[in-house]
mmCIF file with all atom_site columns, C-alpha atoms in Angstrom:
data_model
loop_
_atom_site.group_PDB
_atom_site.id
_atom_site.type_symbol
_atom_site.label_atom_id
_atom_site.label_alt_id
_atom_site.label_comp_id
_atom_site.label_asym_id
_atom_site.label_entity_id
_atom_site.label_seq_id
_atom_site.pdbx_PDB_ins_code
_atom_site.Cartn_x
_atom_site.Cartn_y
_atom_site.Cartn_z
_atom_site.occupancy
_atom_site.B_iso_or_equiv
_atom_site.pdbx_formal_charge
_atom_site.auth_seq_id
_atom_site.auth_comp_id
_atom_site.auth_asym_id
_atom_site.auth_atom_id
_atom_site.pdbx_PDB_model_num
ATOM 1   C CA . GLN A 1 1   ? -1.539  19.584  -2.937  1.00 86.00 ? 2   GLN A CA 1
ATOM 2   C CA . VAL A 1 2   ? -1.742  15.932  -1.902  1.00 92.00 ? 3   VAL A CA 1
ATOM 3   C CA . GLN A 1 3   ? 1.580   14.250  -1.261  1.00 95.00 ? 4   GLN A CA 1
ATOM 4   C CA . LEU A 1 4   ? 2.348   10.679  -0.248  1.00 96.00 ? 5   LEU A CA 1
ATOM 5   C CA . VAL A 1 5   ? 5.727   9.703   1.153   1.00 97.00 ? 6   VAL A CA 1
ATOM 6   C CA . GLU A 1 6   ? 6.707   6.090   1.761   1.00 97.00 ? 7   GLU A CA 1
ATOM 7   C CA . SER A 1 7   ? 9.399   4.946   4.149   1.00 97.00 ? 8   SER A CA 1
ATOM 8   C CA . GLY A 1 8   ? 10.635  1.864   5.958   1.00 97.00 ? 9   GLY A CA 1
ATOM 9   C CA . GLY A 1 9   ? 11.892  -0.193  3.061   1.00 98.00 ? 10  GLY A CA 1
ATOM 10  C CA . GLY A 1 10  ? 15.215  -1.939  3.136   1.00 97.00 ? 11  GLY A CA 1
ATOM 11  C CA . LEU A 1 11  ? 16.972  -5.266  3.080   1.00 98.00 ? 12  LEU A CA 1
ATOM 12  C CA . VAL A 1 12  ? 15.530  -8.220  4.963   1.00 98.00 ? 13  VAL A CA 1
ATOM 13  C CA . GLN A 1 13  ? 16.357  -11.909 4.945   1.00 97.00 ? 14  GLN A CA 1
ATOM 14  C CA . ALA A 1 14  ? 13.874  -14.505 3.785   1.00 97.00 ? 15  ALA A CA 1
ATOM 15  C CA . GLY A 1 15  ? 11.431  -15.398 6.523   1.00 97.00 ? 16  GLY A CA 1
ATOM 16  C CA . GLY A 1 16  ? 11.729  -12.020 8.151   1.00 97.00 ? 17  GLY A CA 1
ATOM 17  C CA . SER A 1 17  ? 9.258   -9.204  8.630   1.00 98.00 ? 18  SER A CA 1
ATOM 18  C CA . LEU A 1 18  ? 9.152   -5.562  7.686   1.00 98.00 ? 19  LEU A CA 1
ATOM 19  C CA . ARG A 1 19  ? 6.792   -2.646  8.192   1.00 98.00 ? 20  ARG A CA 1
ATOM 20  C CA . ILE A 1 20  ? 6.610   0.157   5.688   1.00 98.00 ? 21  ILE A CA 1
ATOM 21  C CA . SER A 1 21  ? 4.742   3.415   6.119   1.00 98.00 ? 22  SER A CA 1
ATOM 22  C CA . CYS A 1 22  ? 3.082   6.062   4.007   1.00 97.00 ? 23  CYS A CA 1
ATOM 23  C CA . VAL A 1 23  ? 2.498   9.554   5.340   1.00 95.00 ? 24  VAL A CA 1
ATOM 24  C CA . ALA A 1 24  ? -0.108  11.621  3.536   1.00 94.00 ? 25  ALA A CA 1
ATOM 25  C CA . SER A 1 25  ? -0.449  15.374  3.436   1.00 93.00 ? 26  SER A CA 1
ATOM 26  C CA . GLY A 1 26  ? -3.049  17.531  1.760   1.00 90.00 ? 27  GLY A CA 1
ATOM 27  C CA . HIS A 1 27  ? -6.021  15.220  2.305   1.00 84.00 ? 28  HIS A CA 1
ATOM 28  C CA . THR A 1 28  ? -9.048  16.748  3.983   1.00 76.00 ? 29  THR A CA 1
ATOM 29  C CA . GLY A 1 29  ? -11.396 14.666  6.059   1.00 70.00 ? 30  GLY A CA 1
ATOM 30  C CA . ASP A 1 30  ? -11.444 10.888  6.352   1.00 67.00 ? 31  ASP A CA 1
ATOM 31  C CA . ILE A 1 31  ? -13.139 9.922   3.110   1.00 83.00 ? 32  ILE A CA 1
ATOM 32  C CA . TYR A 1 32  ? -10.095 8.763   1.168   1.00 90.00 ? 33  TYR A CA 1
ATOM 33  C CA . THR A 1 33  ? -8.960  5.255   0.417   1.00 94.00 ? 34  THR A CA 1
ATOM 34  C CA . MET A 1 34  ? -5.292  4.346   0.750   1.00 95.00 ? 35  MET A CA 1
ATOM 35  C CA . ALA A 1 35  ? -3.584  1.421   -0.913  1.00 97.00 ? 36  ALA A CA 1
ATOM 36  C CA . TRP A 1 36  ? -0.303  -0.322  -1.499  1.00 98.00 ? 37  TRP A CA 1
ATOM 37  C CA . PHE A 1 37  ? 0.940   -1.493  -4.862  1.00 98.00 ? 38  PHE A CA 1
ATOM 38  C CA . ARG A 1 38  ? 4.263   -3.097  -5.670  1.00 98.00 ? 39  ARG A CA 1
ATOM 39  C CA . GLN A 1 39  ? 6.433   -3.593  -8.718  1.00 98.00 ? 40  GLN A CA 1
ATOM 40  C CA . ALA A 1 40  ? 9.004   -6.346  -8.976  1.00 97.00 ? 41  ALA A CA 1
ATOM 41  C CA . PRO A 1 41  ? 11.993  -5.900  -11.291 1.00 94.00 ? 42  PRO A CA 1
ATOM 42  C CA . GLY A 1 42  ? 10.942  -6.414  -14.885 1.00 95.00 ? 43  GLY A CA 1
ATOM 43  C CA . LYS A 1 43  ? 7.272   -6.831  -14.004 1.00 97.00 ? 44  LYS A CA 1
ATOM 44  C CA . GLU A 1 44  ? 4.140   -4.716  -14.051 1.00 97.00 ? 45  GLU A CA 1
ATOM 45  C CA . ARG A 1 45  ? 2.925   -2.949  -10.962 1.00 97.00 ? 46  ARG A CA 1
ATOM 46  C CA . GLU A 1 46  ? 0.399   -5.004  -9.012  1.00 96.00 ? 47  GLU A CA 1
ATOM 47  C CA . PHE A 1 47  ? -2.150  -4.342  -6.321  1.00 97.00 ? 48  PHE A CA 1
ATOM 48  C CA . VAL A 1 48  ? -1.359  -5.424  -2.764  1.00 97.00 ? 49  VAL A CA 1
ATOM 49  C CA . ALA A 1 49  ? -4.036  -4.081  -0.426  1.00 97.00 ? 50  ALA A CA 1
ATOM 50  C CA . ALA A 1 50  ? -6.368  -1.164  0.202   1.00 96.00 ? 51  ALA A CA 1
ATOM 51  C CA . ILE A 1 51  ? -7.964  0.353   3.270   1.00 96.00 ? 52  ILE A CA 1
ATOM 52  C CA . SER A 1 52  ? -10.898 2.739   3.178   1.00 93.00 ? 53  SER A CA 1
ATOM 53  C CA . GLY A 1 53  ? -11.675 5.755   5.309   1.00 88.00 ? 54  GLY A CA 1
ATOM 54  C CA . THR A 1 54  ? -13.648 3.563   7.717   1.00 88.00 ? 55  THR A CA 1
ATOM 55  C CA . ALA A 1 55  ? -10.946 0.848   7.769   1.00 90.00 ? 56  ALA A CA 1
ATOM 56  C CA . ARG A 1 56  ? -12.622 -1.501  5.345   1.00 93.00 ? 57  ARG A CA 1
ATOM 57  C CA . ILE A 1 57  ? -9.827  -3.706  3.984   1.00 95.00 ? 58  ILE A CA 1
ATOM 58  C CA . TYR A 1 58  ? -9.320  -5.569  0.745   1.00 95.00 ? 59  TYR A CA 1
ATOM 59  C CA . PHE A 1 59  ? -6.307  -7.784  0.008   1.00 94.00 ? 60  PHE A CA 1
ATOM 60  C CA . THR A 1 60  ? -5.267  -9.623  -3.068  1.00 92.00 ? 61  THR A CA 1
ATOM 61  C CA . ASP A 1 61  ? -5.808  -13.315 -2.353  1.00 89.00 ? 62  ASP A CA 1
ATOM 62  C CA . SER A 1 62  ? -2.182  -14.259 -2.918  1.00 89.00 ? 63  SER A CA 1
ATOM 63  C CA . LEU A 1 63  ? -1.017  -12.094 -0.001  1.00 89.00 ? 64  LEU A CA 1
ATOM 64  C CA . LYS A 1 64  ? -3.939  -12.308 2.378   1.00 82.00 ? 65  LYS A CA 1
ATOM 65  C CA . GLY A 1 65  ? -2.879  -13.796 5.705   1.00 88.00 ? 66  GLY A CA 1
ATOM 66  C CA . ARG A 1 66  ? 0.783   -12.924 5.288   1.00 95.00 ? 67  ARG A CA 1
ATOM 67  C CA . PHE A 1 67  ? 0.541   -9.143  4.946   1.00 97.00 ? 68  PHE A CA 1
ATOM 68  C CA . THR A 1 68  ? -1.656  -6.750  6.895   1.00 96.00 ? 69  THR A CA 1
ATOM 69  C CA . ILE A 1 69  ? -2.660  -3.163  6.252   1.00 96.00 ? 70  ILE A CA 1
ATOM 70  C CA . SER A 1 70  ? -3.661  -0.568  8.823   1.00 95.00 ? 71  SER A CA 1
ATOM 71  C CA . ARG A 1 71  ? -4.055  3.182   9.130   1.00 92.00 ? 72  ARG A CA 1
ATOM 72  C CA . ASP A 1 72  ? -3.626  5.824   11.788  1.00 90.00 ? 73  ASP A CA 1
ATOM 73  C CA . ASN A 1 73  ? -5.871  8.695   10.803  1.00 82.00 ? 74  ASN A CA 1
ATOM 74  C CA . ALA A 1 74  ? -4.563  10.959  13.543  1.00 84.00 ? 75  ALA A CA 1
ATOM 75  C CA . LYS A 1 75  ? -1.102  10.694  12.005  1.00 85.00 ? 76  LYS A CA 1
ATOM 76  C CA . ALA A 1 76  ? -2.360  10.515  8.417   1.00 88.00 ? 77  ALA A CA 1
ATOM 77  C CA . THR A 1 77  ? -0.327  7.349   8.005   1.00 93.00 ? 78  THR A CA 1
ATOM 78  C CA . VAL A 1 78  ? -0.949  3.969   6.402   1.00 96.00 ? 79  VAL A CA 1
ATOM 79  C CA . PHE A 1 79  ? 1.134   0.904   7.218   1.00 97.00 ? 80  PHE A CA 1
ATOM 80  C CA . LEU A 1 80  ? 1.862   -2.352  5.496   1.00 98.00 ? 81  LEU A CA 1
ATOM 81  C CA . HIS A 1 81  ? 3.069   -5.136  7.776   1.00 98.00 ? 82  HIS A CA 1
ATOM 82  C CA . MET A 1 82  ? 4.844   -7.849  5.829   1.00 98.00 ? 83  MET A CA 1
ATOM 83  C CA . ASN A 1 83  ? 5.554   -11.238 7.356   1.00 97.00 ? 84  ASN A CA 1
ATOM 84  C CA . SER A 1 84  ? 7.265   -14.407 6.154   1.00 97.00 ? 85  SER A CA 1
ATOM 85  C CA . LEU A 1 85  ? 8.958   -12.496 3.385   1.00 97.00 ? 86  LEU A CA 1
ATOM 86  C CA . GLY A 1 86  ? 10.463  -14.285 0.428   1.00 96.00 ? 87  GLY A CA 1
ATOM 87  C CA . PRO A 1 87  ? 12.517  -13.221 -2.592  1.00 96.00 ? 88  PRO A CA 1
ATOM 88  C CA . GLU A 1 88  ? 9.308   -12.961 -4.612  1.00 95.00 ? 89  GLU A CA 1
ATOM 89  C CA . ASP A 1 89  ? 8.318   -10.015 -2.424  1.00 97.00 ? 90  ASP A CA 1
ATOM 90  C CA . THR A 1 90  ? 11.254  -7.945  -3.618  1.00 98.00 ? 91  THR A CA 1
ATOM 91  C CA . GLY A 1 91  ? 10.252  -4.772  -5.398  1.00 98.00 ? 92  GLY A CA 1
ATOM 92  C CA . VAL A 1 92  ? 9.316   -1.143  -5.100  1.00 98.00 ? 93  VAL A CA 1
ATOM 93  C CA . TYR A 1 93  ? 6.284   -0.599  -2.902  1.00 98.00 ? 94  TYR A CA 1
ATOM 94  C CA . PHE A 1 94  ? 4.069   2.349   -3.768  1.00 98.00 ? 95  PHE A CA 1
ATOM 95  C CA . CYS A 1 95  ? 1.447   4.127   -1.734  1.00 98.00 ? 96  CYS A CA 1
ATOM 96  C CA . ALA A 1 96  ? -1.617  5.513   -3.509  1.00 97.00 ? 97  ALA A CA 1
ATOM 97  C CA . SER A 1 97  ? -4.891  7.212   -2.620  1.00 95.00 ? 98  SER A CA 1
ATOM 98  C CA . TYR A 1 98  ? -8.186  8.512   -3.926  1.00 94.00 ? 99  TYR A CA 1
ATOM 99  C CA . HIS A 1 99  ? -11.141 10.334  -2.420  1.00 91.00 ? 100 HIS A CA 1
ATOM 100 C CA . ASP A 1 100 ? -14.200 8.116   -2.041  1.00 82.00 ? 101 ASP A CA 1
ATOM 101 C CA . PRO A 1 101 ? -17.181 8.977   0.173   1.00 78.00 ? 102 PRO A CA 1
ATOM 102 C CA . GLY A 1 102 ? -18.553 5.580   -0.824  1.00 84.00 ? 103 GLY A CA 1
ATOM 103 C CA . ASP A 1 103 ? -15.924 3.780   1.283   1.00 87.00 ? 104 ASP A CA 1
ATOM 104 C CA . SER A 1 104 ? -14.654 1.522   -1.480  1.00 92.00 ? 105 SER A CA 1
ATOM 105 C CA . CYS A 1 105 ? -11.397 -0.439  -1.828  1.00 93.00 ? 106 CYS A CA 1
ATOM 106 C CA . MET A 1 106 ? -10.507 -0.536  -5.487  1.00 93.00 ? 107 MET A CA 1
ATOM 107 C CA . PRO A 1 107 ? -7.696  -2.869  -6.655  1.00 95.00 ? 108 PRO A CA 1
ATOM 108 C CA . PHE A 1 108 ? -7.081  -1.072  -9.953  1.00 95.00 ? 109 PHE A CA 1
ATOM 109 C CA . GLU A 1 109 ? -4.415  1.542   -10.577 1.00 95.00 ? 110 GLU A CA 1
ATOM 110 C CA . GLN A 1 110 ? -6.691  3.706   -12.685 1.00 95.00 ? 111 GLN A CA 1
ATOM 111 C CA . TRP A 1 111 ? -8.850  4.533   -9.679  1.00 94.00 ? 112 TRP A CA 1
ATOM 112 C CA . TYR A 1 112 ? -6.009  6.111   -7.745  1.00 95.00 ? 113 TYR A CA 1
ATOM 113 C CA . ASP A 1 113 ? -5.296  9.801   -8.149  1.00 95.00 ? 114 ASP A CA 1
ATOM 114 C CA . PHE A 1 114 ? -2.235  10.294  -5.963  1.00 96.00 ? 115 PHE A CA 1
ATOM 115 C CA . TRP A 1 115 ? 0.970   8.293   -5.746  1.00 97.00 ? 116 TRP A CA 1
ATOM 116 C CA . GLY A 1 116 ? 4.153   8.265   -3.740  1.00 98.00 ? 117 GLY A CA 1
ATOM 117 C CA . GLN A 1 117 ? 7.611   7.692   -5.150  1.00 97.00 ? 118 GLN A CA 1
ATOM 118 C CA . GLY A 1 118 ? 7.920   4.226   -3.652  1.00 98.00 ? 119 GLY A CA 1
ATOM 119 C CA . THR A 1 119 ? 10.196  2.499   -1.178  1.00 98.00 ? 120 THR A CA 1
ATOM 120 C CA . GLN A 1 120 ? 12.476  -0.382  -2.084  1.00 98.00 ? 121 GLN A CA 1
ATOM 121 C CA . VAL A 1 121 ? 12.039  -3.725  -0.337  1.00 98.00 ? 122 VAL A CA 1
ATOM 122 C CA . THR A 1 122 ? 14.697  -6.334  -0.983  1.00 98.00 ? 123 THR A CA 1
ATOM 123 C CA . VAL A 1 123 ? 14.422  -9.856  0.391   1.00 98.00 ? 124 VAL A CA 1
ATOM 124 C CA . SER A 1 124 ? 17.584  -11.939 0.353   1.00 96.00 ? 125 SER A CA 1
ATOM 125 C CA . SER A 1 125 ? 17.818  -15.714 0.455   1.00 89.00 ? 126 SER A CA 1
#
């Protein structure tokens, strides 16, 4: 059974940086795409970034250049590095995955089969 577990969230002051992680278990091979979504209080969940099995990356334009995504296949872990954080970045950050031999990076929730429980990121002024 595939499981995704996020960690590394917490409280950070505006302008600071934070790295959150997602450890996957149950995946076989390196043909799965991993992604980060986030949900701010009172808002719908939104796509942040995705990274394919061959490290192809796709970011939403609003966050590109400020956040980075990476993966360590040996550790079955995906990271999201967040820089220059502001209060608008506050929310629950979710890890998600799907199997894709085609090496795609889909920005839509409906494409993702497996989800973690999320980790809270709070940015204070």
